Coordinates of C-alpha atoms in Angstrom, one line a residue:
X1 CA 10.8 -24.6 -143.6
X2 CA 11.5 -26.9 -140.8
X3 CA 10.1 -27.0 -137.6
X4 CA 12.1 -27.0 -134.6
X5 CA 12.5 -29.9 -132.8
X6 CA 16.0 -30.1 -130.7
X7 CA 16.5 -33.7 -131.1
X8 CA 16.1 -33.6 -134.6
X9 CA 18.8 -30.8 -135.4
X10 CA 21.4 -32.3 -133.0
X11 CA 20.9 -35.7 -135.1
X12 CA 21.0 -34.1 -138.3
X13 CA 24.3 -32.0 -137.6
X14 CA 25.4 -35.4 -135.7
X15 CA 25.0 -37.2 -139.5
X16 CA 27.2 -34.3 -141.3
X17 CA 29.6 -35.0 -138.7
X18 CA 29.4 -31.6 -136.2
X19 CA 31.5 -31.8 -132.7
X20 CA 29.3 -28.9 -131.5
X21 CA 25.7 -27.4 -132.0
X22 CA 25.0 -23.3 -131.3
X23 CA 21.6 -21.7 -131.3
X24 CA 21.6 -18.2 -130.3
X25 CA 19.2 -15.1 -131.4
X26 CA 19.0 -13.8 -135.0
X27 CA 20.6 -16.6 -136.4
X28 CA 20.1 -20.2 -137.8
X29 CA 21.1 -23.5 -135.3
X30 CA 24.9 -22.8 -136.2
X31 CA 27.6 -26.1 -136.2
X32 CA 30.6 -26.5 -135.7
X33 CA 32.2 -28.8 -138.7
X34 CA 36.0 -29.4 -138.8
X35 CA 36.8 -26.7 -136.7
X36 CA 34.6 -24.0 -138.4
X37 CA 31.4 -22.5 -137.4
X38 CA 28.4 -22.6 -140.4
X39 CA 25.1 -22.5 -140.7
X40 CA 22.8 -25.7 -140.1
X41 CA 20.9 -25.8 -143.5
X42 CA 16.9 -25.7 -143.8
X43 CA 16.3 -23.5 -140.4
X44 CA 15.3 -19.8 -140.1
X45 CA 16.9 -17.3 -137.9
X46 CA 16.2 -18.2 -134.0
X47 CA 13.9 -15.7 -131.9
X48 CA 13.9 -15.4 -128.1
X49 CA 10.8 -17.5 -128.1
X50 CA 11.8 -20.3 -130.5
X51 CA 15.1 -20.5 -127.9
X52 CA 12.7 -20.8 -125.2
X53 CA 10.8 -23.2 -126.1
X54 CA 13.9 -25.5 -127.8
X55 CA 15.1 -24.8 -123.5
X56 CA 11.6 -26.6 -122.2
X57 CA 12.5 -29.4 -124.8
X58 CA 15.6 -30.3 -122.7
X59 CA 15.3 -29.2 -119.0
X60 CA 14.0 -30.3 -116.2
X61 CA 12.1 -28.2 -113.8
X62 CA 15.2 -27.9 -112.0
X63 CA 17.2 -26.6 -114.8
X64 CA 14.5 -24.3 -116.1
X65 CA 14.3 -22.7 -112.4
X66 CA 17.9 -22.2 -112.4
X67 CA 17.6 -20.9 -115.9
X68 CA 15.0 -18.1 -115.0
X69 CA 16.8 -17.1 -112.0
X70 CA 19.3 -15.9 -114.5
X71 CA 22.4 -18.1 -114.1
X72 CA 24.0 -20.2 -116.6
X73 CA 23.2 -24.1 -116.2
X74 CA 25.4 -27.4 -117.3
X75 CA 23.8 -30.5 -117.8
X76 CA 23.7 -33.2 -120.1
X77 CA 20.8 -34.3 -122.8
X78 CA 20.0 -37.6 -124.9
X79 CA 18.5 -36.7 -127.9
X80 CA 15.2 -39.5 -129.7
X81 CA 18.2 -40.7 -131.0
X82 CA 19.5 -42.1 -127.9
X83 CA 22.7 -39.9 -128.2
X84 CA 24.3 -38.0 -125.2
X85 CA 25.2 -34.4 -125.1
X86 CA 27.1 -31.7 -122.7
X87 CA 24.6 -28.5 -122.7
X88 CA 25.7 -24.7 -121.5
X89 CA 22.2 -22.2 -121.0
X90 CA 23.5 -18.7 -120.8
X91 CA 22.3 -15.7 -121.4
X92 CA 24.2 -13.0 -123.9
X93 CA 22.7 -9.3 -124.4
X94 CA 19.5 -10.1 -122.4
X95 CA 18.6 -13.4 -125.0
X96 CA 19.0 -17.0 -124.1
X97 CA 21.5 -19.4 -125.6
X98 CA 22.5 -22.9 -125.6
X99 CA 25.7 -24.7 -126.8
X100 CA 25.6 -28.2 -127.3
X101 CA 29.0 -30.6 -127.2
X102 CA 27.9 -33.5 -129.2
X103 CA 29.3 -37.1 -127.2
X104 CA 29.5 -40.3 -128.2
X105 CA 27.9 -43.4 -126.8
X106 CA 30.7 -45.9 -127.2
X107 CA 33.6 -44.8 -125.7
X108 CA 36.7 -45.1 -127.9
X109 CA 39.8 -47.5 -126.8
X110 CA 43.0 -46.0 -126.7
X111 CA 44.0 -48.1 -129.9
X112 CA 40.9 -46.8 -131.7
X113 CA 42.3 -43.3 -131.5
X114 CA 45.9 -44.3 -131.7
X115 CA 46.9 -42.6 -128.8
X116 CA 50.6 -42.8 -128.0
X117 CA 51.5 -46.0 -126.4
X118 CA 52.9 -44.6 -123.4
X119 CA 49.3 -43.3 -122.1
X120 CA 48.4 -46.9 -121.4
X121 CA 51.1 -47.4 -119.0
X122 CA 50.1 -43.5 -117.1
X123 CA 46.7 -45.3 -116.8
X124 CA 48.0 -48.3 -115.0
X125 CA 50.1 -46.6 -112.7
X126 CA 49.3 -47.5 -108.7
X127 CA 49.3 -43.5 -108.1
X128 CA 49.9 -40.0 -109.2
X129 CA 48.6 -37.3 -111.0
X130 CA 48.0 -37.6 -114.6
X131 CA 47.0 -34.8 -116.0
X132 CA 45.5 -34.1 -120.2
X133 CA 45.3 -30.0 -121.1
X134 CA 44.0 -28.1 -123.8
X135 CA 42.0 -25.5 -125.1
X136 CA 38.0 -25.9 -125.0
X137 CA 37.0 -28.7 -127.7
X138 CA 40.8 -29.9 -128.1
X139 CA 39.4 -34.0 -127.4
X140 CA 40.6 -33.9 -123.5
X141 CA 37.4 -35.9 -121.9
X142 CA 37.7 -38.1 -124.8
X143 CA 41.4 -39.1 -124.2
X144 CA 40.6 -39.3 -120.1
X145 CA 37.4 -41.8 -121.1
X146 CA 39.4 -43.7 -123.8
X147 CA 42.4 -43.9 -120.2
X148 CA 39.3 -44.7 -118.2
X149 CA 38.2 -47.1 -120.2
X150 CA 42.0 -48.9 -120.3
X151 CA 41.8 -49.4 -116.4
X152 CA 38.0 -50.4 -116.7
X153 CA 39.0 -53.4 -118.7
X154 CA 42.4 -54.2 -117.3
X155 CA 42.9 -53.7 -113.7
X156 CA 40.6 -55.0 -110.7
X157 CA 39.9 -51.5 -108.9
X158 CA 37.6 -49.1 -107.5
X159 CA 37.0 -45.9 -110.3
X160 CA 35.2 -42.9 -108.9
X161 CA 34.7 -40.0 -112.0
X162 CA 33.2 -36.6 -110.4
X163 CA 32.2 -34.5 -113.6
X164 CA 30.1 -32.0 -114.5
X165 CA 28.1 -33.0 -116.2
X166 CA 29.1 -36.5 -117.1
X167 CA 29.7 -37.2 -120.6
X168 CA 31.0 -41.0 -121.3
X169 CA 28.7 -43.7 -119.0
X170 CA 31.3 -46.1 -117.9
X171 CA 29.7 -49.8 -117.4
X172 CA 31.6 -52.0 -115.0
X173 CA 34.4 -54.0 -116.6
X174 CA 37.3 -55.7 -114.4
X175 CA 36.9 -52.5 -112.4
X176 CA 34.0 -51.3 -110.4
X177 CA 33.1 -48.0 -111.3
X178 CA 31.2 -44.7 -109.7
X179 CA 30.3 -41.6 -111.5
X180 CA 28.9 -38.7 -109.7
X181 CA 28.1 -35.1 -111.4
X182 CA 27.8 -32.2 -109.7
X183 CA 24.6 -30.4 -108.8
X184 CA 23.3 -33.5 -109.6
X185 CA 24.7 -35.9 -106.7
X186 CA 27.3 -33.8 -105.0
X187 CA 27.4 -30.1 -104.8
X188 CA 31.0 -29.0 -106.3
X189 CA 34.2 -30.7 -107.2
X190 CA 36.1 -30.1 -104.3
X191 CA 33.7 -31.5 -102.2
X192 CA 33.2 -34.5 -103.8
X193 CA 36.8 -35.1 -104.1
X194 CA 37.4 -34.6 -100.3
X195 CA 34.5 -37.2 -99.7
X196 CA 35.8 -39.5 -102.5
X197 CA 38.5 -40.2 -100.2
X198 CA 36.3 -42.0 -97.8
X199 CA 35.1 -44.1 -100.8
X200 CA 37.7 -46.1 -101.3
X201 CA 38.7 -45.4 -104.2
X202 CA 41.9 -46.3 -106.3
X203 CA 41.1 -44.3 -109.2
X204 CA 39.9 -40.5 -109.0
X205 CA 38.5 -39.0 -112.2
X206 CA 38.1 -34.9 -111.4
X207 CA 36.5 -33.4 -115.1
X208 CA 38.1 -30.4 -114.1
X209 CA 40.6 -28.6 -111.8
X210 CA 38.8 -25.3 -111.6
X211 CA 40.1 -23.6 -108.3
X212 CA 41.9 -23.8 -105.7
X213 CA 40.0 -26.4 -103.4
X214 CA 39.9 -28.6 -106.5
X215 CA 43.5 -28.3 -107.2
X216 CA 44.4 -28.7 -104.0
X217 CA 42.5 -32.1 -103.3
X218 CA 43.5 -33.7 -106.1
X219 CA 46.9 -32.7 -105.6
X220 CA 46.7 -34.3 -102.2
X221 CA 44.5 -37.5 -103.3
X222 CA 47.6 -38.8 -105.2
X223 CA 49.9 -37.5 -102.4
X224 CA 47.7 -40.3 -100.3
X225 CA 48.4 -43.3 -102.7
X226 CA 45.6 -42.4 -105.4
X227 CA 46.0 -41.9 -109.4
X228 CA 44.0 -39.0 -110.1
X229 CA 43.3 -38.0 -113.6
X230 CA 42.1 -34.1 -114.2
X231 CA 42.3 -31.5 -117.4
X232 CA 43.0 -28.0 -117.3
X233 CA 42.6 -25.2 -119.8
X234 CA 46.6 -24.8 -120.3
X235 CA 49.0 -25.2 -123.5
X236 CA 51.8 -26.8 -122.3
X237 CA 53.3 -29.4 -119.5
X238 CA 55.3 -26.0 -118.2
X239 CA 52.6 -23.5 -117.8
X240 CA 50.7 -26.7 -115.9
X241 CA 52.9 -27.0 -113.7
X242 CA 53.1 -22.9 -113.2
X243 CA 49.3 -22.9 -113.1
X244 CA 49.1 -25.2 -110.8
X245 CA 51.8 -23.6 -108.3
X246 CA 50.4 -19.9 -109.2
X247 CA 47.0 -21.0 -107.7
X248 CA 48.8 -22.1 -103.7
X249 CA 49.5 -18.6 -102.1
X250 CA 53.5 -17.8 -101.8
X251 CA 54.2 -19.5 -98.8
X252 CA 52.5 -22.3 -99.8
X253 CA 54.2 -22.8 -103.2
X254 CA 57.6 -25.1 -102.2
X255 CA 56.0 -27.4 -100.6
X256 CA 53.4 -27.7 -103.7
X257 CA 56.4 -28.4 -106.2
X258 CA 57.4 -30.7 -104.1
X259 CA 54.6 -32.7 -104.0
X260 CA 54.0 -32.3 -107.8
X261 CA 57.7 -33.6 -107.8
X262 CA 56.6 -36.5 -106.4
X263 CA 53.5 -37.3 -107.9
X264 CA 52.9 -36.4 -111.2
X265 CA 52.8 -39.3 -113.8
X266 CA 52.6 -37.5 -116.7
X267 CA 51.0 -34.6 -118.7
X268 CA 49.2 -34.1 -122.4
X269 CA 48.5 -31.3 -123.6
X270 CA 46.6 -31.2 -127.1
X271 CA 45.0 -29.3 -129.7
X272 CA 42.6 -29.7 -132.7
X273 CA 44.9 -29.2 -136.4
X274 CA 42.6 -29.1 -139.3
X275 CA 44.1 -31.6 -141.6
X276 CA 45.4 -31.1 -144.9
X277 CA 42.4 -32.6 -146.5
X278 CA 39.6 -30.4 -145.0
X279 CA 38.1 -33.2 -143.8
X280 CA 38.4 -33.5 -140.2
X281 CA 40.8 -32.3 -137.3
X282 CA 44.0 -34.8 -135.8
X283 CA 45.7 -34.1 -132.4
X284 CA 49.0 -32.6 -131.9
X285 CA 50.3 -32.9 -128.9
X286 CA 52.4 -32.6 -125.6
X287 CA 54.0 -35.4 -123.6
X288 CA 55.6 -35.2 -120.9
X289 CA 56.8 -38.7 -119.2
X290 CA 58.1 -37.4 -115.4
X291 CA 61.6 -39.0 -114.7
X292 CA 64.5 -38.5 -112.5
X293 CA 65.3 -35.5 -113.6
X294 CA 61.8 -33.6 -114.6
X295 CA 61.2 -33.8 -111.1
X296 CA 63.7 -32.2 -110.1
X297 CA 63.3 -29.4 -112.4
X298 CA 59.8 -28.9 -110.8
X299 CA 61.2 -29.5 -106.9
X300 CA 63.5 -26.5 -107.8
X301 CA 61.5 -24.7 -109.3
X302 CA 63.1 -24.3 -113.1
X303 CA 59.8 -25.1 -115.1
X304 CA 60.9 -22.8 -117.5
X305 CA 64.1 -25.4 -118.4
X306 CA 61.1 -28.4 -118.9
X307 CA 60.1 -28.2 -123.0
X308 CA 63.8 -28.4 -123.6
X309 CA 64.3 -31.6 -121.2
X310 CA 61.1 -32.8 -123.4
X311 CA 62.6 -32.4 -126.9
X312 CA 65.3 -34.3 -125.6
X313 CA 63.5 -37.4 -124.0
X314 CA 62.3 -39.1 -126.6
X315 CA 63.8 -42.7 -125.3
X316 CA 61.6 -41.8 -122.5
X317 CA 58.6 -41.4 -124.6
X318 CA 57.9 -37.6 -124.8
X319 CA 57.7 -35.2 -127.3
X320 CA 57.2 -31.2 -128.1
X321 CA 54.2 -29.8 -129.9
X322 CA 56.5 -28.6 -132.4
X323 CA 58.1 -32.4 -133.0
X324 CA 54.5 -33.5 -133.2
X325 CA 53.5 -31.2 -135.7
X326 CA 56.8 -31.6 -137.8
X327 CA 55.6 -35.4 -137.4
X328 CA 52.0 -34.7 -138.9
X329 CA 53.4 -32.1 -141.4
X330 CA 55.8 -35.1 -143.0
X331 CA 53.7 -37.7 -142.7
X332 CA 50.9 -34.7 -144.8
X333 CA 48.5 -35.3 -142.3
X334 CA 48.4 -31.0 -141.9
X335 CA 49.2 -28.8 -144.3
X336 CA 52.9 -27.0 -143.6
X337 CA 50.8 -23.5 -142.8
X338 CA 48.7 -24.5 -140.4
X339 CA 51.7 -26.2 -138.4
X340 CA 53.8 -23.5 -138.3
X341 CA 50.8 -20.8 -137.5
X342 CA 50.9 -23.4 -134.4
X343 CA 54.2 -23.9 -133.4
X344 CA 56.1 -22.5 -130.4
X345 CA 59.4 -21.7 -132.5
X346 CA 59.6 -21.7 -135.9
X347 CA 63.3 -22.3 -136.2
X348 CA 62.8 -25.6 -134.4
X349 CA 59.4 -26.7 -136.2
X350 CA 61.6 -26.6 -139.3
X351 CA 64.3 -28.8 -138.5
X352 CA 62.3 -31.3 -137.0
X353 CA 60.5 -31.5 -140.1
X354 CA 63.6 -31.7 -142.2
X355 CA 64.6 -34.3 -139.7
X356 CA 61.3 -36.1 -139.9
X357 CA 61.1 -35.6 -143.3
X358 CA 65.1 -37.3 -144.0
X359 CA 63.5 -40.1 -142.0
X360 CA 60.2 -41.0 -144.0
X361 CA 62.4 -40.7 -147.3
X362 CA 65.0 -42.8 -146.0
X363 CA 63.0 -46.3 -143.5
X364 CA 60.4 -48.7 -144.7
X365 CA 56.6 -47.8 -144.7
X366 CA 56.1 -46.4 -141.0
X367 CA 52.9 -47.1 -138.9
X368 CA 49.9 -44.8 -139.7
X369 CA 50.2 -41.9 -138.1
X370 CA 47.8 -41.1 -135.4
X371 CA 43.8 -40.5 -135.7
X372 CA 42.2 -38.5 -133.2
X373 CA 38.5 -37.4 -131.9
X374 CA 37.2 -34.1 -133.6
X375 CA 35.7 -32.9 -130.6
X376 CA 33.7 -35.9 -129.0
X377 CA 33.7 -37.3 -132.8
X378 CA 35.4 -40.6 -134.2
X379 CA 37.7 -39.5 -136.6
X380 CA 36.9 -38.5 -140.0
X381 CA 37.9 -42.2 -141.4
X382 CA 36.3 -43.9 -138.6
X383 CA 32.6 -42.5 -138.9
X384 CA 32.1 -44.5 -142.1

């Protein structure tokens, strides 16, 4: 039997390829590989103690006071190894447990994930709001750091991130660049986002529109000439938007479409498709490019009229989910069932993948088709 030793398991499930490591009582160290939760092979069931101690192998005092006063804590851990991870401490039916997001050290370009083209030119915009959404582990920090990253070595600027905790270190490229994480050198997002604007920054990183003092400071950060880059936990460039608005009380909510109107860049949203092979996860996604006449759907308030002015803009860039997956499905990147147990309409999925499909059959060899991040993980052809 092997003993426990933190590091060791988080490498070890890192090798197999795991975006995500779960210990919690009466079970082995459980991974997450490809999307699917299993067992971490050679490790016996974990006891309240043995998650104790595998805690004092990771915190600080700090950490562990904050941990015995019975809150949850976030904070981030490199392993021997020398790799980086996101940690959650919370407590379930009066036991400890800890989820681990597994990061990498190098931070992946844009081309390296083959993200679409068009998020290099959101990242050099002067100002804005860009913003990436998704469900929990759908690749959003990655896509912001690979963005990041584009700026860092292309543009002469100041970058300030505010995450919590921070997952890519940035090193100074052509830009200069700041990260701060909360609880650790400012106290919440919103407040570090109101004082980021006495930074001089030109680029604002928030890891995280959580409320509304952090939706509303970001939201005024790129009124005031800023790009601000942010996620949120939504499925669509639509319910964003209506997110967003939902959070300003009523009389509040014209003047916030119209300064969403007038300063958002763009929005992804994304999510995690096993692929066809079993082998790893791709991204299919959102985009939304914000012309002329998407902002006037938002200043007037007709959100709901948005996914069909998407479908429609591809000159312009942007895309549905349901194009994207018809996309993946023809190129057999994701098996037919999973795409349509993910699409928004059915009807549509299928005749954009007869469409996509007519148009594979009928041009010359197409570019590869888009690789993503399984988690915080190269993809599955890229960790060779």
């Amino acid at each position: 039997m092997k003993d426990m030793y933190i590091s060791d398991i988080l490498d070890e499930v890192r090798e197999l390829g795991a975006s995500d490591l779960h210990i919690t009582a009466g079970l082995p160290p459980m991974m997450r590989l490809h999307g699917k939760i299993s067992k971490c092979p050679g490790y016996p069931d974990c006891t309240e103690p043995i998650i104790v101690q595998l805690i004092g192998q990771i915190a600080t005092m700090k950490q562990k006071q904050i941990i015995q006063d019975g809150f949850d804590a976030d904070f981030s851990y490199v392993s021997a190894g020398g790799h980086r991870h996101r940690v959650n401490v919370y407590r379930q039916r009066g036991y400890h447990a800890v989820a681990f997001r597994l990061l990498r050290n190098e931070i992946p370009t844009l081309m390296d994930l083959s993200l679409p083209p068009l998020l290099a030119d959101f990242s050099l915009r002067p100002r804005g709001l860009i913003l990436v959404t998704g469900p929990t582990g759908s690749g959003k920090s990655t896509t912001l750091a690979a963005m990041i990253d584009h700026i860092n070595r292309n543009k002469n600027c100041h970058i300030i991130t505010i995450e919590d905790p921070i997952e890519y270190l940035h090193t100074h490229k052509q830009s200069m660049i700041n990260q701060r994480e909360v609880h650790v050198d400012v106290s919440d997002f919103a407040k570090a986002l109101r004082a980021a604007l006495r930074e001089d920054p030109d680029v604002i990183l928030v890891g995280e529109m959580r409320d509304f003092e952090t939706i509303s400071a970001a939201v005024t950060a790129a009124e005031t000439g800023h790009l601000v880059m942010s996620t949120l936990h939504t499925t669509g460039a639509a319910e964003t938007l209506d997110r967003i608005i939902d959070t300003y009380p009523p009389h509040a909510q014209g003047q916030c479409r119209s300064q969403l109107a007038n300063n958002v860049v763009g929005i992804v949203s994304q999510t995690l498709v096993p692929t066809a092979d079993g082998q790893g996860r791709v991204a299919a996604m959102e985009l939304l490019n914000s012309t002329d006449a998407i902002s006037s759907l938002i200043r007037e308030g007709k959100t709901y009229q948005i996914p069909s002015a998407i479908a429609t803009g591809r000159a312009r860039g942007m895309f549905t989910l349901d194009q994207d997956l018809a996309r993946l499905t023809a190129h057999r990147r994701i098996s037919r069932e999973e795409a349509m147990s993910r699409c928004q309409d059915p009807n549509e999925f299928l005749r954009y993948l007869d469409a996509a499909s007519s148009q594979i059959r009928g041009a010359t060899p197409a570019a590869p088709p888009r690789k993503t991040v399984d988690g915080a993980l190269l993809p599955h052809e890229q960790r060779k």
